[in-house]
PDB file of C-alpha atoms and ligand atoms in Angstrom:
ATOM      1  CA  UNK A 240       0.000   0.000   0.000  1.00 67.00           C
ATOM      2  CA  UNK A 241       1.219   3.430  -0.825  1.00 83.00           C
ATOM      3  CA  UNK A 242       2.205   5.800   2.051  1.00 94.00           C
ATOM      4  CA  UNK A 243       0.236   8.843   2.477  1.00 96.00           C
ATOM      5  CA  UNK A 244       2.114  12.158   1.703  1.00 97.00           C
ATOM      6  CA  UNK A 245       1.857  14.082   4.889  1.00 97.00           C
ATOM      7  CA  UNK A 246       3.129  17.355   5.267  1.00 98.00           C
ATOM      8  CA  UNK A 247       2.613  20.241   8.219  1.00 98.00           C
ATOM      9  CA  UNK A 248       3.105  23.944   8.047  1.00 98.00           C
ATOM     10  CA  UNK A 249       3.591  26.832  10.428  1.00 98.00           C
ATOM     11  CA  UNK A 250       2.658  30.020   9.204  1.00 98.00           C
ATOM     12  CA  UNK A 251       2.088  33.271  11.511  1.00 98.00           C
ATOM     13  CA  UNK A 252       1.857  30.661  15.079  1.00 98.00           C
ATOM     14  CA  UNK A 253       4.274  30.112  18.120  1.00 98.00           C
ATOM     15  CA  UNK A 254       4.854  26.622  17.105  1.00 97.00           C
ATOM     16  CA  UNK A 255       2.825  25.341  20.303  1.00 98.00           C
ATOM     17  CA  UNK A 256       0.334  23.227  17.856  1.00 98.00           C
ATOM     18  CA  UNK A 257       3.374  21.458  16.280  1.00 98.00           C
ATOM     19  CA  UNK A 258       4.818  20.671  20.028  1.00 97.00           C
ATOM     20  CA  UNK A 259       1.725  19.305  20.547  1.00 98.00           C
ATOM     21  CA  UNK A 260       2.307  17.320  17.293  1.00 97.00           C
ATOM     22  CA  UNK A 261       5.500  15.785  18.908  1.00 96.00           C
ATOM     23  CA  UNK A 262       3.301  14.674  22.277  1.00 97.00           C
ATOM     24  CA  UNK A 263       2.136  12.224  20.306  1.00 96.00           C
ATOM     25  CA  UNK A 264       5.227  10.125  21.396  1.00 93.00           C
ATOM     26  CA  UNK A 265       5.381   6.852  20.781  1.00 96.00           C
ATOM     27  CA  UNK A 266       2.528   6.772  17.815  1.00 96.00           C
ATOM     28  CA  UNK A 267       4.610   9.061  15.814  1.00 95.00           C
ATOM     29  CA  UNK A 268       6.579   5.537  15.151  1.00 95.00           C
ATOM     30  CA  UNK A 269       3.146   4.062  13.982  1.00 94.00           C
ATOM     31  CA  UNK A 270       2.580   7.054  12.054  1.00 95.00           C
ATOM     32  CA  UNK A 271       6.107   7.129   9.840  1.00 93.00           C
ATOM     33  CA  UNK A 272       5.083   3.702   9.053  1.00 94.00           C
ATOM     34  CA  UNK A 273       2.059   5.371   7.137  1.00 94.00           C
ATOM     35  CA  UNK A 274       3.532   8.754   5.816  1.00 96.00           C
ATOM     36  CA  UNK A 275       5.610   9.783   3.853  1.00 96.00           C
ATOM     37  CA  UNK A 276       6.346  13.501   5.109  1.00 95.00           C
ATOM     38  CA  UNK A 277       7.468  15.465   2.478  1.00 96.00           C
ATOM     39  CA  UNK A 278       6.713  19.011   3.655  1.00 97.00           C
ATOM     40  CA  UNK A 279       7.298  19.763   7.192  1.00 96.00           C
ATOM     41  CA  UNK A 280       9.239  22.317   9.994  1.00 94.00           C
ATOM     42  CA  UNK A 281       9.480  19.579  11.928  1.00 90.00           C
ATOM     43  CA  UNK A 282      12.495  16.834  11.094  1.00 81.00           C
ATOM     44  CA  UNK A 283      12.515  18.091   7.334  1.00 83.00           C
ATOM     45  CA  UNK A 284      14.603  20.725   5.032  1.00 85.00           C
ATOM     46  CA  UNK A 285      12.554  20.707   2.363  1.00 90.00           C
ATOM     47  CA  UNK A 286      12.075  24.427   0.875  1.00 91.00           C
ATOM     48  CA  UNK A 287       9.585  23.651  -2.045  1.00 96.00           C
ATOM     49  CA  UNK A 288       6.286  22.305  -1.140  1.00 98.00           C
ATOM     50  CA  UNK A 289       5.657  19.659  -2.992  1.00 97.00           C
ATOM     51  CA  UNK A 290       3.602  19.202  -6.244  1.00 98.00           C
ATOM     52  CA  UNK A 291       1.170  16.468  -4.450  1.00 97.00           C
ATOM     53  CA  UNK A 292       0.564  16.011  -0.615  1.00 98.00           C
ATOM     54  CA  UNK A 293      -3.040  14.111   1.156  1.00 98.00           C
ATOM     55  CA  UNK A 294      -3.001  15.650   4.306  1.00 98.00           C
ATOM     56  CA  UNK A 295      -1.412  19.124   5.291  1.00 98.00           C
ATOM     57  CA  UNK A 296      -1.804  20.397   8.937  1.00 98.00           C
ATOM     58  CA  UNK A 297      -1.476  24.132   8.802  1.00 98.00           C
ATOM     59  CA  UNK A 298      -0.955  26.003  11.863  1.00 98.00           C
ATOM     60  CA  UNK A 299      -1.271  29.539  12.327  1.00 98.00           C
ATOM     61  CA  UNK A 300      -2.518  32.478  11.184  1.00 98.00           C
ATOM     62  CA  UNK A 301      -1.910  34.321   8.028  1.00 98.00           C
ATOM     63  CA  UNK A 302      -0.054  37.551   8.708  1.00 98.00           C
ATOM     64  CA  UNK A 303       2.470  38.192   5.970  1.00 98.00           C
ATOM     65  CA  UNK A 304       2.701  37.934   2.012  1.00 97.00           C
ATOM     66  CA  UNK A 305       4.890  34.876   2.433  1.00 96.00           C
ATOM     67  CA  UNK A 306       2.015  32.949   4.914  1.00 98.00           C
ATOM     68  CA  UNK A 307      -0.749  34.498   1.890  1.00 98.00           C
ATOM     69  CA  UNK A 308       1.724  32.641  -0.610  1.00 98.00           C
ATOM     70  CA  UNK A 309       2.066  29.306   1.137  1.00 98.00           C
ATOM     71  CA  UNK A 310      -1.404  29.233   2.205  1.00 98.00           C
ATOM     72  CA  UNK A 311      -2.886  29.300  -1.541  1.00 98.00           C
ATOM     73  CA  UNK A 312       0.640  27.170  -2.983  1.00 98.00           C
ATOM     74  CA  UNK A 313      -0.685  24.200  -0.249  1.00 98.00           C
ATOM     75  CA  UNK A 314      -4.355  24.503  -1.297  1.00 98.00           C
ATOM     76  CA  UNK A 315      -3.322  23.772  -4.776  1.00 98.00           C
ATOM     77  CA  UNK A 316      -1.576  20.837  -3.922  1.00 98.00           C
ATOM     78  CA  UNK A 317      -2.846  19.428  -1.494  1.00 98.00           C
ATOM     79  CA  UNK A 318      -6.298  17.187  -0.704  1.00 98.00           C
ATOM     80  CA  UNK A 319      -7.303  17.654   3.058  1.00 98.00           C
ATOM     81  CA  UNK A 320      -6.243  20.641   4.081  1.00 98.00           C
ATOM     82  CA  UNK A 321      -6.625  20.925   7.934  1.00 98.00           C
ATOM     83  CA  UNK A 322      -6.388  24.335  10.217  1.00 98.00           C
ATOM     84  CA  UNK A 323      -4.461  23.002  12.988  1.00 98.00           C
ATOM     85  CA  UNK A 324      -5.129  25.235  16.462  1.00 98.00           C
ATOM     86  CA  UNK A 325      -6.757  28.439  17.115  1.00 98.00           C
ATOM     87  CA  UNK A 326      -4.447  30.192  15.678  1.00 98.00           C
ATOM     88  CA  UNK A 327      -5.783  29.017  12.314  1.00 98.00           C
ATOM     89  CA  UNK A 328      -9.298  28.394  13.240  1.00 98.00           C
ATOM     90  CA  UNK A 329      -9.632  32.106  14.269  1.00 98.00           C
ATOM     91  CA  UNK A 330      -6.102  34.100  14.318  1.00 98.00           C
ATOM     92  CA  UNK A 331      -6.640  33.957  17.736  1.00 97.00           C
ATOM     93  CA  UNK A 332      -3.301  35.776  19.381  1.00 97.00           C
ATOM     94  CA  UNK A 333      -1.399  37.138  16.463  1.00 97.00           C
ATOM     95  CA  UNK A 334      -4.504  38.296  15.328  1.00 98.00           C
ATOM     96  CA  UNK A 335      -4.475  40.648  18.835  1.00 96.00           C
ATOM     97  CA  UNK A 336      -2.301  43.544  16.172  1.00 95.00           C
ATOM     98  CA  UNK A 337      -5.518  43.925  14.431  1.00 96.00           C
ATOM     99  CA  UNK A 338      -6.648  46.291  17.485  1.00 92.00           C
ATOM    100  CA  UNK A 339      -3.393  48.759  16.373  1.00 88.00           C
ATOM    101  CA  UNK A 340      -5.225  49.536  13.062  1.00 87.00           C
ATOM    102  CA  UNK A 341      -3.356  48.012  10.280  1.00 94.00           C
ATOM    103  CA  UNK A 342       0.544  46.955   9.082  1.00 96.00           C
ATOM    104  CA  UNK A 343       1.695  50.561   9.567  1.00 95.00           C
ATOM    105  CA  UNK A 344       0.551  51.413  13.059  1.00 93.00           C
ATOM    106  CA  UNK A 345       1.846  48.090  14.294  1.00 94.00           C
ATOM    107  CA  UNK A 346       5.334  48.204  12.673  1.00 94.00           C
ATOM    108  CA  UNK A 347       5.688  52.215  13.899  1.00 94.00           C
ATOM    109  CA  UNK A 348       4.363  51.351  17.440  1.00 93.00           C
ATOM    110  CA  UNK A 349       6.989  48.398  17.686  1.00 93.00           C
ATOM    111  CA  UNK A 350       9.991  49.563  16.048  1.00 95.00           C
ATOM    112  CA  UNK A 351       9.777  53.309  16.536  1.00 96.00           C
ATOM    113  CA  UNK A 352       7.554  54.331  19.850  1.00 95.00           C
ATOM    114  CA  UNK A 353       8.856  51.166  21.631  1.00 95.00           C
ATOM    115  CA  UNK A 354      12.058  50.673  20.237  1.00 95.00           C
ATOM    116  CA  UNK A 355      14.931  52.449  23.004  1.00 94.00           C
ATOM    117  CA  UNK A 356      17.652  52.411  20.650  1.00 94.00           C
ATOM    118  CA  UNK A 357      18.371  51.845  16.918  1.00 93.00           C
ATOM    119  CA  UNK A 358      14.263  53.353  15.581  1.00 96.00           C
ATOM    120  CA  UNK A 359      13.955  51.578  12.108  1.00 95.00           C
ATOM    121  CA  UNK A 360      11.455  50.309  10.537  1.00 95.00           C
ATOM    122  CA  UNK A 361      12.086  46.781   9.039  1.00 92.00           C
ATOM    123  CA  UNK A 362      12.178  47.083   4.933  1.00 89.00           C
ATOM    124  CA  UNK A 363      13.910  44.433   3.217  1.00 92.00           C
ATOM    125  CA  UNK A 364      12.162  43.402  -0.298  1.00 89.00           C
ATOM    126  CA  UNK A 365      12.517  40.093  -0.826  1.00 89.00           C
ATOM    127  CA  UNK A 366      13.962  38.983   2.523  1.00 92.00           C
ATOM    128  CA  UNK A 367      11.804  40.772   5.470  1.00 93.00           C
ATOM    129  CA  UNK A 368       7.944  39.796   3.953  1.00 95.00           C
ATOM    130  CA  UNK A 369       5.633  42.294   3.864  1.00 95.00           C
ATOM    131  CA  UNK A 370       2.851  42.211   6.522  1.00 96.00           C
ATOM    132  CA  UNK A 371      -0.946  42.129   5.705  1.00 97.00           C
ATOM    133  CA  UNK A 372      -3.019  44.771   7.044  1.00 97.00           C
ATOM    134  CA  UNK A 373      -5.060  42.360   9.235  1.00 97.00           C
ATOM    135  CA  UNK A 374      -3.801  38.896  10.620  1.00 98.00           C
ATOM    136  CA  UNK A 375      -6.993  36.616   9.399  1.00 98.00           C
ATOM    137  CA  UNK A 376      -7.478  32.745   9.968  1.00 98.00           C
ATOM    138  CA  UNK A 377      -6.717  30.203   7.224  1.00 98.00           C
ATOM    139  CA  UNK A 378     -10.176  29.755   5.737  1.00 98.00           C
ATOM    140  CA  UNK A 379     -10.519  33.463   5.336  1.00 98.00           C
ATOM    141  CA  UNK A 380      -8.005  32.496   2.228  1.00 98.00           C
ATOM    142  CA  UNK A 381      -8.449  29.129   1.123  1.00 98.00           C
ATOM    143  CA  UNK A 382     -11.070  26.348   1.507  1.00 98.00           C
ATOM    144  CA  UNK A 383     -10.464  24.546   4.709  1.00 98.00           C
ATOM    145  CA  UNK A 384     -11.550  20.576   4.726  1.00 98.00           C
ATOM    146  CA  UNK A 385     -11.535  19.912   8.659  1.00 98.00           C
ATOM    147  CA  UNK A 386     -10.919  22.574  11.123  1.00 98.00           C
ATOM    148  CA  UNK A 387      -9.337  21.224  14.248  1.00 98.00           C
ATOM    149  CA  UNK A 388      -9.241  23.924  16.918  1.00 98.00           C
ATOM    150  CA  UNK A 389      -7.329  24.395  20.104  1.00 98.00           C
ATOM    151  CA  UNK A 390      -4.549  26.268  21.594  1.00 98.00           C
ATOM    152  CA  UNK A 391      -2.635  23.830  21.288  1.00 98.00           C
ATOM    153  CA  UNK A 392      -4.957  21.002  19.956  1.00 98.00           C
ATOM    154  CA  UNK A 393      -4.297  18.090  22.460  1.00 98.00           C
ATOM    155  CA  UNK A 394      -2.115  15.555  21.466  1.00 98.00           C
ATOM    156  CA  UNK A 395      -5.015  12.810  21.485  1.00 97.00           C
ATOM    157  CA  UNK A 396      -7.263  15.005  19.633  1.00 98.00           C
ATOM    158  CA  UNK A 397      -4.582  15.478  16.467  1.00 98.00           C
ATOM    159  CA  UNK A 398      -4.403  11.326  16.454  1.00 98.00           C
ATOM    160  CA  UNK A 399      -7.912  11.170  16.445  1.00 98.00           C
ATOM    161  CA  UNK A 400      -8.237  13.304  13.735  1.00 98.00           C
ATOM    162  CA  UNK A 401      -5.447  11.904  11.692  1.00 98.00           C
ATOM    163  CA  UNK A 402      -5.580   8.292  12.431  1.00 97.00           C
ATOM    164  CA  UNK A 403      -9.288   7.693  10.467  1.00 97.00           C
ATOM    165  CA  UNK A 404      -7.679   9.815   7.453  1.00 97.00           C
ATOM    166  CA  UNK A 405      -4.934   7.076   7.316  1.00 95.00           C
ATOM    167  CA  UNK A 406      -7.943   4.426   7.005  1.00 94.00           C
ATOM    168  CA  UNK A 407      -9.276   6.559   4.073  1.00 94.00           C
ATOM    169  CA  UNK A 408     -12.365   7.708   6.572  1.00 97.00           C
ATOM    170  CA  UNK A 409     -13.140  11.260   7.576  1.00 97.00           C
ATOM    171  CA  UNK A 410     -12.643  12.202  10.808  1.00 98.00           C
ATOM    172  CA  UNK A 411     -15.273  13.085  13.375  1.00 97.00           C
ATOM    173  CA  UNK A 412     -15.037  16.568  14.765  1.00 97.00           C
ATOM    174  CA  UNK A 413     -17.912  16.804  17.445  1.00 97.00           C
ATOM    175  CA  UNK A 414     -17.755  16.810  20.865  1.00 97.00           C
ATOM    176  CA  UNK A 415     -15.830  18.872  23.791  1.00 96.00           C
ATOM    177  CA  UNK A 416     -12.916  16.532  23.127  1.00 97.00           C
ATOM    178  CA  UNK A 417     -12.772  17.533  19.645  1.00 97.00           C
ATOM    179  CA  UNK A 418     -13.719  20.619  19.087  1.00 95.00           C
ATOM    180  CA  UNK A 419     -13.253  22.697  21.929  1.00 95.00           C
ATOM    181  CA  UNK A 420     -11.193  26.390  21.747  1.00 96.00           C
ATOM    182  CA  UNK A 421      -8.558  27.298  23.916  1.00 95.00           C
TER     183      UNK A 421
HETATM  184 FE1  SF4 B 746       0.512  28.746  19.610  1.00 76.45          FE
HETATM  185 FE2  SF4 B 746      -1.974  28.391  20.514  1.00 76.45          FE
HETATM  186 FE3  SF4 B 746      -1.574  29.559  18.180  1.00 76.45          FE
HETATM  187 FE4  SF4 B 746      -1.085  26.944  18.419  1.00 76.45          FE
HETATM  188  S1  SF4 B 746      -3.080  27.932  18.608  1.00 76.45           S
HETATM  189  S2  SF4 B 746       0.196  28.451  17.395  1.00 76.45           S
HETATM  190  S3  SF4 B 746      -0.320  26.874  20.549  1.00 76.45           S
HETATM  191  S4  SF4 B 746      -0.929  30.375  20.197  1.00 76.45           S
END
């Protein structure tokens, strides 16, 4: 039987929903035996994301042009595309700039009214990405398949949402266990 591509991404997040992930302990070892992961911060290198991945856990918000041009490169290659944490689900905490009013108040009231040496605002084309105006969840962007929310997502709740889509089923997101915030 062919392994399942699996890949996960971390876009504007504190990487709490991919520790999470790596509670999973020991079942991690039953899960390499079923993926193939070919995208991933976690354990990987790989720049490009790939032309074909199944299952892509995205965590985080989408703050910046480069988390825009991920988030639309892994919807076009990938099948189930899953928000992975609040973060995703609803922007949740880097979503708490929106309250400054925009990129431009943000970046002046970090770099230049809190900064106590060395006031510059970041500009690097090509290197520093540009931020959005507004930090907005995932399926604000791109169609979502299966939201899994919380901050972080329990370890048991990320097998039981990836272990049915290993068996080809769907899986079921209802219940406190599941679907709870926070
Ligand atoms: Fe971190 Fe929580 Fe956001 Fe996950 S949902 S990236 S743990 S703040």
């Amino acid at each position: 039987m062919s392994k399942i591509k699996f890949a996960t991404v971390w876009l504007a997040g504190c990487s709490g929903c991919h520790m999470s992930f790596l509670d999973l302990d020991e079942w991690l070892i039953d899960l390499a035996q079923s993926v193939d992961v070919v995208f991933s911060p976690v354990g990987s290198d790989i720049k490009d994301y790939p032309e074909e991945v199944d299952v892509c856990l995205v965590e985080g918000g989408v703050a910046n042009e480069e988390n825009l041009e991920l988030a639309l490169k892994l919807r076009q290659h990938t099948k189930v595309v899953i928000s992975f944490g609040d973060c995703a689900v609803t922007a949740n905490v880097p979503a708490m700039r929106n309250m400054q009013g925009g990129a431009d108040g943000v970046l002046k009231r970090a770099y230049l009214e809190l900064a106590d040496t060395g006031k510059q605002l970041p500009h690097e084309p090509g290197i520093v990405p540009e931020l959005l105006d507004r930090v907005i969840p995932l399926h604000e962007v791109i169609p979502v398949d299966i939201f899994m929310p919380g901050c972080p997502p329990p370890a048991e709740r990320i097998k039981a949402t990836i272990a049915p889509l290993l068996r080809g089923e769907h899986p079921n997101m209802q219940g406190r266990e599941m679907i709870k915030f926070g």
